[in-house]
Tab-separated table of C-alpha atoms in Angstrom:
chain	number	residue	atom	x	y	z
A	1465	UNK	CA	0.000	0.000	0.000
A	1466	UNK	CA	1.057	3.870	-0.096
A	1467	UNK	CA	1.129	5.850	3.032
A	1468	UNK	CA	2.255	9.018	4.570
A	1469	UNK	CA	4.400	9.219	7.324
A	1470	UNK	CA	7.187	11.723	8.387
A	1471	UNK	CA	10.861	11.103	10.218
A	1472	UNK	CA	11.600	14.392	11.107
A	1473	UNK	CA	9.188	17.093	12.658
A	1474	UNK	CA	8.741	20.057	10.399
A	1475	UNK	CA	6.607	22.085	8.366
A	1476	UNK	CA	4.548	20.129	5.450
A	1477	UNK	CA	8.015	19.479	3.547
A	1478	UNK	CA	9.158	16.596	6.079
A	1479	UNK	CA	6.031	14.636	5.341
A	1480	UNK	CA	7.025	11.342	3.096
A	1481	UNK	CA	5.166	8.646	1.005
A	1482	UNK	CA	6.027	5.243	1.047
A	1483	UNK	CA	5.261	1.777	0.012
A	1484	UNK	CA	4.248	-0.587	3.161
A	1485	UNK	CA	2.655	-3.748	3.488
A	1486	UNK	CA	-1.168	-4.086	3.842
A	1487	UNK	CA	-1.693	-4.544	7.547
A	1488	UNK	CA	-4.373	-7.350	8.498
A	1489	UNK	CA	-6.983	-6.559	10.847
A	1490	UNK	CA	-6.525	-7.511	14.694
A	1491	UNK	CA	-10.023	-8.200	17.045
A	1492	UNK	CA	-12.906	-5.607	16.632
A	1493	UNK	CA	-11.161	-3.835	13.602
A	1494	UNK	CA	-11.766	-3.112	9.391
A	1495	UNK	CA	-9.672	-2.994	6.498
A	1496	UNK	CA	-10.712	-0.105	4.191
A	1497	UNK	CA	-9.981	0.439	1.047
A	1498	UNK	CA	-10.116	4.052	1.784
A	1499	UNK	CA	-11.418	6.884	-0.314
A	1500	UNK	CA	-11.324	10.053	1.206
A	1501	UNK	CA	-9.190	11.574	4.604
A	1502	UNK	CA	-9.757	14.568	6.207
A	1503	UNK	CA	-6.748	16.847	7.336
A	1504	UNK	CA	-7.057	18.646	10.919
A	1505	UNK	CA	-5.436	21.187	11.822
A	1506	UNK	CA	-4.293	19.471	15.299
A	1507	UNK	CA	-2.455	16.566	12.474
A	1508	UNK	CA	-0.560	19.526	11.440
A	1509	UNK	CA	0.369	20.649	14.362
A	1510	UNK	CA	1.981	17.472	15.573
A	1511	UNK	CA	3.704	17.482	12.614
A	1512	UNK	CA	5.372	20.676	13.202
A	1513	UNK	CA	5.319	20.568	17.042
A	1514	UNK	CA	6.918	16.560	17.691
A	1515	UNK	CA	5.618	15.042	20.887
A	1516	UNK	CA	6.307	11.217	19.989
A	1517	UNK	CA	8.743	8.775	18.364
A	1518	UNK	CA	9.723	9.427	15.003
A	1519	UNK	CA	9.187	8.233	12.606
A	1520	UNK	CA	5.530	8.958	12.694
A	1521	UNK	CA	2.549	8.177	10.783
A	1522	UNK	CA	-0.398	10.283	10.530
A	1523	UNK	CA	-4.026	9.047	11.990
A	1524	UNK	CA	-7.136	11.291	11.197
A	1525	UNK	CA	-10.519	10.956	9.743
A	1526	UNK	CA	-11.297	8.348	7.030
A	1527	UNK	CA	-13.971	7.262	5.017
A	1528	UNK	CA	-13.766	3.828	2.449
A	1529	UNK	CA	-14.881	0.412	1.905
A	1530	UNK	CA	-14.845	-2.493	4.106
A	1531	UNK	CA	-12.510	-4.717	2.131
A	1532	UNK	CA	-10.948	-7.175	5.649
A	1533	UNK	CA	-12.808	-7.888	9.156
A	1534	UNK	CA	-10.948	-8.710	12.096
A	1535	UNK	CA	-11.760	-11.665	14.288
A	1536	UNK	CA	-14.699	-11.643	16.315
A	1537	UNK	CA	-16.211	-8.545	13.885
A	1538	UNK	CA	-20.196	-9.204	13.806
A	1539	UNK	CA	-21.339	-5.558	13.215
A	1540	UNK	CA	-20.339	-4.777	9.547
A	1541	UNK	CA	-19.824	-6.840	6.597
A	1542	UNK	CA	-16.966	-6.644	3.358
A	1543	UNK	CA	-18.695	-3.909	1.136
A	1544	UNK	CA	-20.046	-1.703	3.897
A	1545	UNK	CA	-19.485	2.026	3.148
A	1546	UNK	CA	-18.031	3.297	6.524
A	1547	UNK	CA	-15.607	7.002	8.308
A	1548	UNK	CA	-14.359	7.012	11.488
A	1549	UNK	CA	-11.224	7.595	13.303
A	1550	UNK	CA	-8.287	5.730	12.553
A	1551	UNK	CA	-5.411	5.978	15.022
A	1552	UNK	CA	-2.328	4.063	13.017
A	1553	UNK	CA	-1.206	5.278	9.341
A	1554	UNK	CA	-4.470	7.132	8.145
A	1555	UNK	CA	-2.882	9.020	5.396
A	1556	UNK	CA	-2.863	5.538	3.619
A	1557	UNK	CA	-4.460	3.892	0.739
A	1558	UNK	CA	-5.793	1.125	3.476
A	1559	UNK	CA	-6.639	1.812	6.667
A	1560	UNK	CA	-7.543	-0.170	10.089
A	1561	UNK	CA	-10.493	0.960	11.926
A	1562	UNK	CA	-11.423	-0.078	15.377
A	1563	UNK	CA	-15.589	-0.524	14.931
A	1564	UNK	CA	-15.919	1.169	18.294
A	1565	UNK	CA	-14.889	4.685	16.112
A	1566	UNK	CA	-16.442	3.202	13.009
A	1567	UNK	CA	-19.916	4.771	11.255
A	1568	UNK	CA	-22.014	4.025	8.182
A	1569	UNK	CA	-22.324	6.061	5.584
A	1570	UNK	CA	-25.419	6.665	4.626
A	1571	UNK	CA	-26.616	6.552	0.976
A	1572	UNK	CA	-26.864	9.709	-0.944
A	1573	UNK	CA	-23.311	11.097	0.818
A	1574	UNK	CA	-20.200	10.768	-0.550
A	1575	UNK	CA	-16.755	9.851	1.495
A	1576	UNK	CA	-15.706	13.334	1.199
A	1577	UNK	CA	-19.057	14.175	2.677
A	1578	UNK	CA	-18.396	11.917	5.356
A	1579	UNK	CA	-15.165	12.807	6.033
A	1580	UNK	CA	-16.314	16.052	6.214
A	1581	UNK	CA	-19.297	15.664	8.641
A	1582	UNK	CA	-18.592	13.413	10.852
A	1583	UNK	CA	-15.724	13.955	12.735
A	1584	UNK	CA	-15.440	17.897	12.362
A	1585	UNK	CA	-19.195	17.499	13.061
A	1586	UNK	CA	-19.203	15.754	16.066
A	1587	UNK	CA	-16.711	18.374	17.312
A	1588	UNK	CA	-18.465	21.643	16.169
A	1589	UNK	CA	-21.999	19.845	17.817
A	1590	UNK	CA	-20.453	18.843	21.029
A	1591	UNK	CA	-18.686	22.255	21.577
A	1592	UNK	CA	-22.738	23.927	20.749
A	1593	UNK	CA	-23.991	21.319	23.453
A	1594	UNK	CA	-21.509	21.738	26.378
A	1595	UNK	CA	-22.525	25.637	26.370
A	1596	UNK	CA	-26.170	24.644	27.076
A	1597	UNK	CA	-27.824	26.593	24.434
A	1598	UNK	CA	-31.458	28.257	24.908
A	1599	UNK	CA	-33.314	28.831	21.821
A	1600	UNK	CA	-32.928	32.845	20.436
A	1601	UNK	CA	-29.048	33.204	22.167
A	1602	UNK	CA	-26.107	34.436	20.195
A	1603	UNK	CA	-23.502	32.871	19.455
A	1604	UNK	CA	-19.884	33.722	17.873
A	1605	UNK	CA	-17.789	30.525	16.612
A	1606	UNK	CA	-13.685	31.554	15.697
A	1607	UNK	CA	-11.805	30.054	13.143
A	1608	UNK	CA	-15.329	29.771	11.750
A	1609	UNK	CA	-14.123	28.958	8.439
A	1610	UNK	CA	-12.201	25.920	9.174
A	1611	UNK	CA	-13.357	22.215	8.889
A	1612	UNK	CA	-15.173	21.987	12.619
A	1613	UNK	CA	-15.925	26.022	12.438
A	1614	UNK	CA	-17.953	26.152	9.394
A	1615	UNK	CA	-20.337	23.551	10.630
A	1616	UNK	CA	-20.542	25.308	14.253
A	1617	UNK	CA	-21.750	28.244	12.417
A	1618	UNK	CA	-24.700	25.971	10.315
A	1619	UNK	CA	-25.524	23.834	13.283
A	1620	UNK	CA	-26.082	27.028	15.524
A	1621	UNK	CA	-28.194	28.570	13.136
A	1622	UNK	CA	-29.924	25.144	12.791
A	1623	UNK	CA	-30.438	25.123	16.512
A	1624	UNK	CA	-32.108	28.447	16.833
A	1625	UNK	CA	-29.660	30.953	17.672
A	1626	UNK	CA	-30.607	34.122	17.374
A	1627	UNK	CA	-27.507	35.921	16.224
A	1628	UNK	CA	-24.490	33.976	14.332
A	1629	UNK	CA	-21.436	35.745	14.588
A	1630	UNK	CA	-18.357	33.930	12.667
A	1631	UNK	CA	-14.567	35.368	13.563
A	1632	UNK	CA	-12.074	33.948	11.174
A	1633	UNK	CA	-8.242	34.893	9.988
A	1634	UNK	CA	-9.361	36.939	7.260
A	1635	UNK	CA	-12.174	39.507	5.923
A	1636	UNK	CA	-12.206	37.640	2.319
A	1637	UNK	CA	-13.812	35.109	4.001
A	1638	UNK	CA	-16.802	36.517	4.963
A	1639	UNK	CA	-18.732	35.833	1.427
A	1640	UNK	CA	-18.316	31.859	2.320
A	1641	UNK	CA	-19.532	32.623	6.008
A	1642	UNK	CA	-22.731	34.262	5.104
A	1643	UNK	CA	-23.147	31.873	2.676
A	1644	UNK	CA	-23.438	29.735	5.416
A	1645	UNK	CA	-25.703	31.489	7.736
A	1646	UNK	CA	-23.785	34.025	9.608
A	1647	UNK	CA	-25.569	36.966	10.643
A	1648	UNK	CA	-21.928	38.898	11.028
A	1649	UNK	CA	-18.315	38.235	10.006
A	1650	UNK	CA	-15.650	39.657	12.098
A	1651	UNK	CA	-11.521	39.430	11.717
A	1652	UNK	CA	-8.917	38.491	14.449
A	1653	UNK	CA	-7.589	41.955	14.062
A	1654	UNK	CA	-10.398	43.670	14.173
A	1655	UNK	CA	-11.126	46.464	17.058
A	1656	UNK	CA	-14.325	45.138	17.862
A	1657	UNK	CA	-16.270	41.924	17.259
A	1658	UNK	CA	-19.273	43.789	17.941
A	1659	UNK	CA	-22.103	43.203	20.141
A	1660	UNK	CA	-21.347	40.823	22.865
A	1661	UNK	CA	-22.939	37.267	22.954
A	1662	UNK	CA	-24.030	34.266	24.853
A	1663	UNK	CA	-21.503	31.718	23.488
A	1664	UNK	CA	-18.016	31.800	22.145
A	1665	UNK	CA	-16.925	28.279	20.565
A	1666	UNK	CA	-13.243	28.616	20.339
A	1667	UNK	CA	-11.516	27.013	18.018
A	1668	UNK	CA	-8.502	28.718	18.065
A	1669	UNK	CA	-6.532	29.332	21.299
A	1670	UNK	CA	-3.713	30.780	21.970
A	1671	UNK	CA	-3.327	34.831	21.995
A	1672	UNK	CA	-6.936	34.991	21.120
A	1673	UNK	CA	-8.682	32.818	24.070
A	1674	UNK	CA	-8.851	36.498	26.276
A	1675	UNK	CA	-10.496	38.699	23.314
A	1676	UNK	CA	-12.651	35.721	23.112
A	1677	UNK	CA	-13.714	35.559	26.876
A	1678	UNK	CA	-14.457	39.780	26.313
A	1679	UNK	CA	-16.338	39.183	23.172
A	1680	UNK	CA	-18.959	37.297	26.107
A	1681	UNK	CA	-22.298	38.957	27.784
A	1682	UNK	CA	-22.557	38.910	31.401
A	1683	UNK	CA	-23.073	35.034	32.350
A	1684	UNK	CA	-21.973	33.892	29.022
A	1685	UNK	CA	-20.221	30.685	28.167
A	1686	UNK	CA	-17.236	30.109	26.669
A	1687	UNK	CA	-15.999	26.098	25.153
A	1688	UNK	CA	-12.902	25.937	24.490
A	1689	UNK	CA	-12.118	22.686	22.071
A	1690	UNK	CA	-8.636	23.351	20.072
A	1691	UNK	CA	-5.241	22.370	20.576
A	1692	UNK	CA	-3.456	26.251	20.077
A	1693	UNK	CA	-3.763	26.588	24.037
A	1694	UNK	CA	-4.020	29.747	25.523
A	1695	UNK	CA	-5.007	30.791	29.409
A	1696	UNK	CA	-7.474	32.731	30.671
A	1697	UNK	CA	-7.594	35.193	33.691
A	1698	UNK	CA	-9.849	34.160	36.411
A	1699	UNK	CA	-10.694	37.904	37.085
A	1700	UNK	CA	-11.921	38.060	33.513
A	1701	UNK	CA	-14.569	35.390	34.671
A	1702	UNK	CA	-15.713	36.556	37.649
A	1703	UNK	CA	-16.431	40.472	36.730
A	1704	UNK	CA	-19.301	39.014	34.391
A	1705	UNK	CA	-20.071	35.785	35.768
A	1706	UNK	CA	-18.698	33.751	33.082
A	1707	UNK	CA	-18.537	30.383	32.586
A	1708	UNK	CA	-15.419	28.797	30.756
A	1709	UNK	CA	-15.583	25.291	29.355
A	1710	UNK	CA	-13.356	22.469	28.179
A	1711	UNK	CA	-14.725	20.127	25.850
A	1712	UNK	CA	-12.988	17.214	24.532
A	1713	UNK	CA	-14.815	14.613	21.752
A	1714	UNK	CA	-12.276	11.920	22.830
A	1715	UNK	CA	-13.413	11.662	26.358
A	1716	UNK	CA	-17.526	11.327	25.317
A	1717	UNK	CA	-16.460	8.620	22.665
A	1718	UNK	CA	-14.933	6.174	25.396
A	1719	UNK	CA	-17.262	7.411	28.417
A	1720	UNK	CA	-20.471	8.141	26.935
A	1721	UNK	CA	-20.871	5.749	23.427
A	1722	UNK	CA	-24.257	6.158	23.197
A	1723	UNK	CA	-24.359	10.337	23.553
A	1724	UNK	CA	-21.752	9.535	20.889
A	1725	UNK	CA	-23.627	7.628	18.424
A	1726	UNK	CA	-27.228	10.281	19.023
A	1727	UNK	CA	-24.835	13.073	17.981
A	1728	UNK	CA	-23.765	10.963	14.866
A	1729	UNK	CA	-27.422	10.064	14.242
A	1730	UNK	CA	-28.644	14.063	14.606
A	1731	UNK	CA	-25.871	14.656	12.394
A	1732	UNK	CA	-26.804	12.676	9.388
A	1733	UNK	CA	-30.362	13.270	9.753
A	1734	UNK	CA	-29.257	17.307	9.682
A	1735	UNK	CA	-27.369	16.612	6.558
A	1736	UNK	CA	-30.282	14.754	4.882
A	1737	UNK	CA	-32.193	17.571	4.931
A	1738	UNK	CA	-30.061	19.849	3.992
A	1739	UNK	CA	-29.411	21.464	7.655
A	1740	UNK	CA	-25.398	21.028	7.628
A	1741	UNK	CA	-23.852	21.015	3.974
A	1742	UNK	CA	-20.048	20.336	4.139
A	1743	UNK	CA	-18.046	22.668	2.193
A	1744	UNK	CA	-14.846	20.931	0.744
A	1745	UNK	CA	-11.922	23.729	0.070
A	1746	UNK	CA	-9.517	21.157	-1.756
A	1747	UNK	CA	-9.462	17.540	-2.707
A	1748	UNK	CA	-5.750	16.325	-3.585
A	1749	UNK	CA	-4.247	12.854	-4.320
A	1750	UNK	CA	-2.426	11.649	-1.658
A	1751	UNK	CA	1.214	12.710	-2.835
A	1752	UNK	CA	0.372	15.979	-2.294
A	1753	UNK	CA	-0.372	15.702	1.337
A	1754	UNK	CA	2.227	18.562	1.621
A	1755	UNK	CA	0.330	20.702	-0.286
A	1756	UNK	CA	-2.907	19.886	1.480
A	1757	UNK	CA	-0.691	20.766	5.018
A	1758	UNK	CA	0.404	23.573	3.652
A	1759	UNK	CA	-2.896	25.241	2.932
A	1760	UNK	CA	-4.117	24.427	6.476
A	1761	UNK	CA	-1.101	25.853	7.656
A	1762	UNK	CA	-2.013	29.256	5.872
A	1763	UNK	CA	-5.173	29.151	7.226
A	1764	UNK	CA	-6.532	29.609	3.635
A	1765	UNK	CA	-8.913	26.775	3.868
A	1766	UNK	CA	-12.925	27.570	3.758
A	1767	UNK	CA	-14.179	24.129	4.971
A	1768	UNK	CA	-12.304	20.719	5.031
A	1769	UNK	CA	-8.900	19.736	2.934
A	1770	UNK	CA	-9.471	16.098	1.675
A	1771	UNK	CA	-6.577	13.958	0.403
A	1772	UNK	CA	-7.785	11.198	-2.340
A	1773	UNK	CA	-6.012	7.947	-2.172
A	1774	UNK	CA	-7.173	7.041	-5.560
């Protein structure tokens, strides 16, 4: 098979492919043939940032056919079109998936839908749920135009928010976001994001987490759900009674599976009628998963960056 790995950390020009044997499936997991894998900004990060033995290869969101089951698999069947989480070398023409992360896909969606929507999905609607939503709040999502943001912003007008506000790198962005359903588009560098709201997703960190925890009402929430870190002054919190919130998709997937699988139900049903429509920036073979790193890298993405085996 042909995978991606990388044997140095670095920017997107360290990243390698490779011929490697087809790996067989162990107890409870799939073979796919796969056909479409998302790339994440926190892949791209670990990439550039190290944090374990080299060299590496890259796990992330897939979506393919079932061409191998493991031992003991009763669940799914050769032929079954499935996306899910893979944890080994995901930037790979085959793939092993554990069924515990693994999800049909339903007919009518492609894998780059699925790619698309699930994962990044499950994110963006478990951020909108740990704030506790009422019906008619506002709501601002940053890095809105990224693979999890752009579906925070659809799913929180889907929900009933009153006001969608959408932050992102850039002000040529903002044609894309209110094609989605934001109400207002606001840059990083702007002075003000405007009227403050309810609910800040975060899905950037860092330097922006305290412009983020102003851009709040009085008893607003904030989630915080990306890797860029960041820290926030406890003052900050208490002079509005604000609420700040971790959220973390990894914990509900091996503490709560069955909260999992309603999300990934409400999701697919959203999609189906045309609630949550997945916006795919770039599809590239897999060679150019340097390109495809690159791009996230920029921040010039507006939705997912898919890399095509085929």
């Amino acid at each position: 098979m042909r995978r991606v790995r990388y044997f140095e950390n670095g920017g997107p020009e360290v990243l390698r492919v490779e011929d490697a044997p087809v790996p067989a499936p162990g107890p409870g997991e799939l073979l796919l043939r796969t056909e479409a894998i998302g790339v994440t900004l926190p892949v791209v990060r670990k990439v550039r940032e190290g944090g374990q033995p080299l060299p590496a290869s890259l796990g992330g969101e897939v979506a393919g056919e079932v061409i191998a089951l493991g031992p003991d698999v009763t669940d799914f069947s050769v032929g079954d079109r499935v996306t899910g989480l893979c944890f080994g070398d995901g930037y790979a023409d085959r793939a092993l998936l554990h069924t515990a992360m693994a999800s049909r896909v339903p007919d009518g969606a492609s894998a780059a839908d699925a790619v698309a929507l699930v994962r990044s999905g499950l994110v963006a609607l478990g951020a909108y749920e740990a704030a506790r939503p009422d019906t008619g709040e506002s709501v601002l999502v940053t890095g809105a135009a990224s693979g999890v943001g752009h579906l925070a912003v659809q799913l929180a007008r889907a929900r009933g928010a009153r006001r969608v506000v959408a932050a992102a790198s850039s002000p040529e962005k903002a044609v894309f976001l209110k094609g989605l359903g934001a109400d207002e588009v606001v840059a990083y560098a702007d002075e003000s994001w405007g009227e403050p709201v309810d609910i800040v997703l975060d899905a950037v960190g860092g330097e922006l987490l305290p412009r983020a925890v102003a851009a709040l009402a009085p008893g607003g929430r904030l989630v915080a759900f990306s890797s860029g870190g960041g820290a926030i002054q406890a003052y900050d919190l208490l002079v509005g009674a604000k609420s700040a919130i971790g959220f973390q998709l990894g914990l509900i997937a091996r503490q709560r599976p069955l909260l999992y699988e309603r999300w990934r139900a409400e999701l697919w049903r959203l999609f189906a009628e045309g609630a949550l429509r997945p916006a795919i920036h770039a599809e590239l073979p897999l060679m150019q998963a340097a390109a495809a790193h690159a791009i996230i890298e920029k921040r010039a993405n507006l939705g997912k960056v898919i890399l095509r085996p085929g």
